[in-house]
Short mmCIF file of C-alpha atoms in Angstrom, two decimals:
data_model
loop_
_atom_site.label_atom_id
_atom_site.label_comp_id
_atom_site.label_asym_id
_atom_site.label_seq_id
_atom_site.Cartn_x
_atom_site.Cartn_y
_atom_site.Cartn_z
CA VAL A 899 -46.39 83.43 -115.64
CA THR A 900 -47.26 79.99 -114.26
CA GLU A 901 -49.72 81.52 -111.81
CA VAL A 902 -51.44 83.55 -114.54
CA LEU A 903 -51.62 80.53 -116.85
CA GLY A 904 -52.99 78.39 -114.01
CA GLN A 905 -55.90 80.78 -113.46
CA ARG A 906 -56.86 80.69 -117.14
CA LEU A 907 -56.26 76.98 -117.74
CA TRP A 908 -59.43 75.61 -116.11
CA PRO A 909 -61.96 77.63 -118.14
CA THR A 910 -60.25 76.44 -121.34
CA LEU A 911 -60.16 72.82 -120.16
CA VAL A 912 -63.85 72.93 -119.19
CA LEU A 913 -64.87 74.48 -122.51
CA PHE A 914 -62.80 72.28 -124.81
CA GLY A 915 -62.99 69.13 -122.70
CA LEU A 916 -66.79 69.15 -122.70
CA GLY A 917 -66.82 70.27 -126.34
CA GLU A 918 -64.61 67.34 -127.36
CA LEU A 919 -66.77 64.85 -125.44
CA ILE A 920 -70.01 66.08 -126.98
CA ALA A 921 -68.46 66.22 -130.46
CA ILE A 922 -67.03 62.71 -130.14
CA VAL A 923 -70.35 61.16 -129.08
CA LEU A 924 -72.56 63.02 -131.58
CA GLY A 925 -70.04 63.03 -134.43
CA LEU A 926 -69.35 59.30 -134.21
CA ALA A 927 -73.06 58.50 -133.93
CA LEU A 928 -73.97 60.71 -136.91
CA GLY A 929 -71.10 59.37 -139.02
CA ALA A 930 -71.82 55.73 -138.18
CA TRP A 931 -75.52 56.10 -138.92
CA SER A 932 -74.88 57.99 -142.18
CA GLY A 933 -72.38 55.38 -143.34
CA TRP A 934 -74.63 52.49 -142.37
CA LYS A 935 -77.64 54.00 -144.18
CA ARG A 936 -75.53 55.03 -147.16
CA GLY A 937 -77.48 56.60 -150.02
CA GLY A 938 -80.58 57.27 -147.92
CA LEU A 939 -82.11 60.44 -146.52
CA VAL A 940 -80.14 60.15 -143.24
CA ASP A 941 -76.88 59.91 -145.20
CA PHE A 942 -77.80 62.82 -147.47
CA LEU A 943 -78.78 65.15 -144.61
CA GLY A 944 -76.05 63.98 -142.22
CA ASN A 945 -73.30 64.33 -144.80
CA GLY A 946 -74.55 67.75 -145.89
CA VAL A 947 -74.73 69.08 -142.34
CA SER A 948 -71.31 67.59 -141.55
CA LEU A 949 -69.69 69.27 -144.55
CA ILE A 950 -71.23 72.64 -143.67
CA LEU A 951 -70.10 72.39 -140.04
CA TYR A 952 -66.62 71.19 -141.02
CA SER A 953 -66.07 74.06 -143.46
CA THR A 954 -67.39 76.82 -141.17
CA PRO A 955 -64.70 78.61 -139.12
CA TYR A 956 -65.17 78.73 -135.34
CA PHE A 957 -65.48 82.50 -135.17
CA LEU A 958 -68.17 82.62 -137.89
CA LEU A 959 -70.16 79.83 -136.23
CA GLY A 960 -69.83 81.58 -132.86
CA MET A 961 -70.95 84.94 -134.23
CA GLY A 962 -73.96 83.31 -135.88
CA LEU A 963 -75.00 81.66 -132.62
CA LEU A 964 -74.47 84.96 -130.78
CA LEU A 965 -76.64 86.86 -133.25
CA VAL A 966 -79.49 84.36 -133.13
CA PHE A 967 -79.61 83.09 -129.53
CA ALA A 968 -78.03 85.92 -127.50
CA THR A 969 -78.77 89.16 -129.35
CA GLY A 970 -81.91 88.15 -131.26
CA LEU A 971 -83.76 85.85 -128.87
CA GLY A 972 -82.00 86.93 -125.65
CA TRP A 973 -81.86 83.37 -124.31
CA PHE A 974 -78.18 83.41 -123.35
CA PRO A 975 -75.61 86.00 -122.20
CA THR A 976 -73.32 87.48 -124.84
CA TYR A 977 -69.97 87.37 -123.05
CA GLY A 978 -67.94 86.19 -120.05
CA MET A 979 -68.07 83.16 -117.78
CA SER A 980 -70.51 84.60 -115.22
CA ASP A 981 -72.48 87.75 -114.48
CA VAL A 982 -70.16 90.49 -113.17
CA GLY A 983 -70.90 91.53 -109.58
CA ARG A 984 -73.72 89.03 -109.08
CA THR A 985 -74.14 87.49 -105.63
CA TYR A 986 -75.21 83.85 -105.64
CA THR A 987 -77.61 82.27 -103.17
CA GLY A 988 -75.76 78.95 -103.36
CA PRO A 989 -73.53 76.73 -105.49
CA PHE A 990 -76.47 75.55 -107.60
CA ASP A 991 -77.33 79.15 -108.51
CA GLU A 992 -73.71 79.79 -109.52
CA LEU A 993 -73.62 76.57 -111.57
CA ILE A 994 -76.74 77.63 -113.50
CA ASP A 995 -75.20 81.04 -114.25
CA VAL A 996 -71.91 79.52 -115.47
CA GLY A 997 -73.90 76.96 -117.50
CA ARG A 998 -75.88 79.71 -119.25
CA HIS A 999 -72.63 81.50 -120.15
CA LEU A 1000 -71.01 78.21 -121.21
CA PHE A 1001 -73.80 77.05 -123.52
CA LEU A 1002 -73.03 79.09 -126.66
CA PRO A 1003 -69.20 78.70 -126.60
CA LEU A 1004 -69.67 74.97 -125.92
CA ALA A 1005 -72.14 74.67 -128.81
CA THR A 1006 -69.64 76.45 -131.08
CA VAL A 1007 -66.78 74.12 -130.17
CA SER A 1008 -68.95 70.99 -130.40
CA LEU A 1009 -70.53 71.89 -133.73
CA GLY A 1010 -67.13 72.81 -135.16
CA LEU A 1011 -65.74 69.37 -134.30
CA ILE A 1012 -68.81 67.23 -135.01
CA GLY A 1013 -68.50 67.75 -138.76
CA GLN A 1014 -65.03 66.33 -139.17
CA TYR A 1015 -65.63 63.40 -136.81
CA ALA A 1016 -68.84 62.49 -138.67
CA ILE A 1017 -67.15 62.68 -142.09
CA VAL A 1018 -64.23 60.46 -141.05
CA MET A 1019 -66.51 58.00 -139.26
CA ARG A 1020 -68.87 57.74 -142.23
CA SER A 1021 -65.95 57.04 -144.55
CA SER A 1022 -64.63 54.36 -142.18
CA ILE A 1023 -68.04 52.67 -141.87
CA VAL A 1024 -68.48 52.64 -145.67
CA GLU A 1025 -65.05 50.97 -146.04
CA THR A 1026 -65.77 48.49 -143.25
CA MET A 1027 -69.11 47.45 -144.78
CA ARG A 1028 -67.22 46.08 -147.79
CA GLU A 1029 -65.22 43.66 -145.62
CA ASP A 1030 -65.82 39.92 -145.75
CA TYR A 1031 -66.63 39.57 -142.04
CA ILE A 1032 -69.60 41.95 -142.42
CA THR A 1033 -70.93 39.81 -145.30
CA THR A 1034 -70.40 36.70 -143.16
CA ALA A 1035 -72.23 38.25 -140.20
CA ARG A 1036 -75.17 39.14 -142.46
CA ALA A 1037 -75.20 35.61 -143.91
CA LYS A 1038 -75.45 34.23 -140.37
CA GLY A 1039 -78.64 36.26 -139.88
CA ILE A 1040 -77.26 38.65 -137.26
CA SER A 1041 -79.36 41.82 -136.94
CA ASP A 1042 -78.12 45.04 -138.54
CA GLY A 1043 -77.88 46.83 -135.21
CA ARG A 1044 -75.69 44.13 -133.72
CA ILE A 1045 -73.47 44.00 -136.81
CA LEU A 1046 -72.98 47.77 -136.59
CA ARG A 1047 -72.24 47.76 -132.83
CA SER A 1048 -70.19 44.57 -132.53
CA HIS A 1049 -68.44 44.23 -135.88
CA ALA A 1050 -68.34 47.47 -137.87
CA LEU A 1051 -67.87 50.15 -135.19
CA PRO A 1052 -64.82 48.73 -133.38
CA ASN A 1053 -62.87 48.46 -136.65
CA ALA A 1054 -64.10 51.76 -138.07
CA LEU A 1055 -63.05 53.67 -134.93
CA LEU A 1056 -59.30 53.49 -135.63
CA PRO A 1057 -59.01 56.50 -138.01
CA THR A 1058 -61.38 58.54 -135.85
CA VAL A 1059 -59.37 57.88 -132.68
CA THR A 1060 -56.28 59.15 -134.51
CA LEU A 1061 -58.14 62.32 -135.56
CA ILE A 1062 -59.35 62.89 -132.00
CA ALA A 1063 -55.78 62.62 -130.68
CA ILE A 1064 -54.52 65.06 -133.33
CA ASN A 1065 -57.31 67.54 -132.53
CA LEU A 1066 -56.25 67.71 -128.88
CA GLY A 1067 -53.12 69.49 -130.07
CA TYR A 1068 -55.16 72.25 -131.68
CA VAL A 1069 -56.92 73.27 -128.47
CA VAL A 1070 -55.04 76.56 -128.10
CA ALA A 1071 -55.63 77.60 -131.74
CA GLY A 1072 -59.34 76.90 -131.41
CA ALA A 1073 -59.41 78.48 -127.97
CA ILE A 1074 -58.20 81.80 -129.32
CA THR A 1075 -61.04 82.27 -131.81
CA VAL A 1076 -63.89 80.89 -129.69
CA GLU A 1077 -62.80 82.56 -126.47
CA VAL A 1078 -62.30 85.95 -128.13
CA VAL A 1079 -65.77 85.85 -129.73
CA PHE A 1080 -67.44 85.03 -126.39
CA ASN A 1081 -64.88 86.82 -124.17
CA TRP A 1082 -64.38 83.52 -122.31
CA PRO A 1083 -61.63 83.96 -119.68
CA GLY A 1084 -59.32 81.15 -120.85
CA LEU A 1085 -55.96 80.68 -122.52
CA GLY A 1086 -57.22 82.07 -125.83
CA THR A 1087 -58.18 85.50 -124.49
CA LEU A 1088 -55.04 85.48 -122.34
CA THR A 1089 -52.93 84.93 -125.48
CA VAL A 1090 -54.64 87.78 -127.35
CA ASP A 1091 -54.35 90.12 -124.34
CA ALA A 1092 -50.66 89.26 -123.93
CA LEU A 1093 -49.95 89.89 -127.63
CA SER A 1094 -51.85 93.18 -127.72
CA SER A 1095 -49.96 94.46 -124.65
CA ARG A 1096 -46.64 92.96 -125.87
CA ASP A 1097 -46.40 90.79 -122.77
CA TYR A 1098 -44.25 88.15 -124.50
CA PRO A 1099 -43.34 86.11 -121.38
#
């Protein structure tokens, strides 16, 4: 069992590790900018997109991306981690093939997580902007960008860091839906295959 799990662990770690990193960077940036420009066009669009992404299940998001970019436009492969039976000319060629297969599942995971990170970060920034030290920093004539980076962001990050830590525990649940949609050879598809064949160990 350990050997089988070990073979499937790395594809899941690559998919969800990169997905988490992308979602953290983009989600925090979108949330911070929306909260800082509260009431403006950026806030309206950013909040709307975040709510849509947050409320869309992984499998539905994945199927939509598959229909548009794989089936419709034919830009990316529809399943697997690499082309079956393909011989590679070198490691760079293999990396490009794996990257093409990884793009849509990675986009699904990232987009699914960006929404909730952006919503929590926006809420934290809005709360932080009401604090006295932000008013003091503005009274001193410090630029808005510096206030956001040096004063608001470090304090607003606390709830988001907690959410990120909690989300790491849901990797397997998310892995099942995303990996089944894209037939990604990770722990999710292994779990479904084991259940369907009643391989309980």
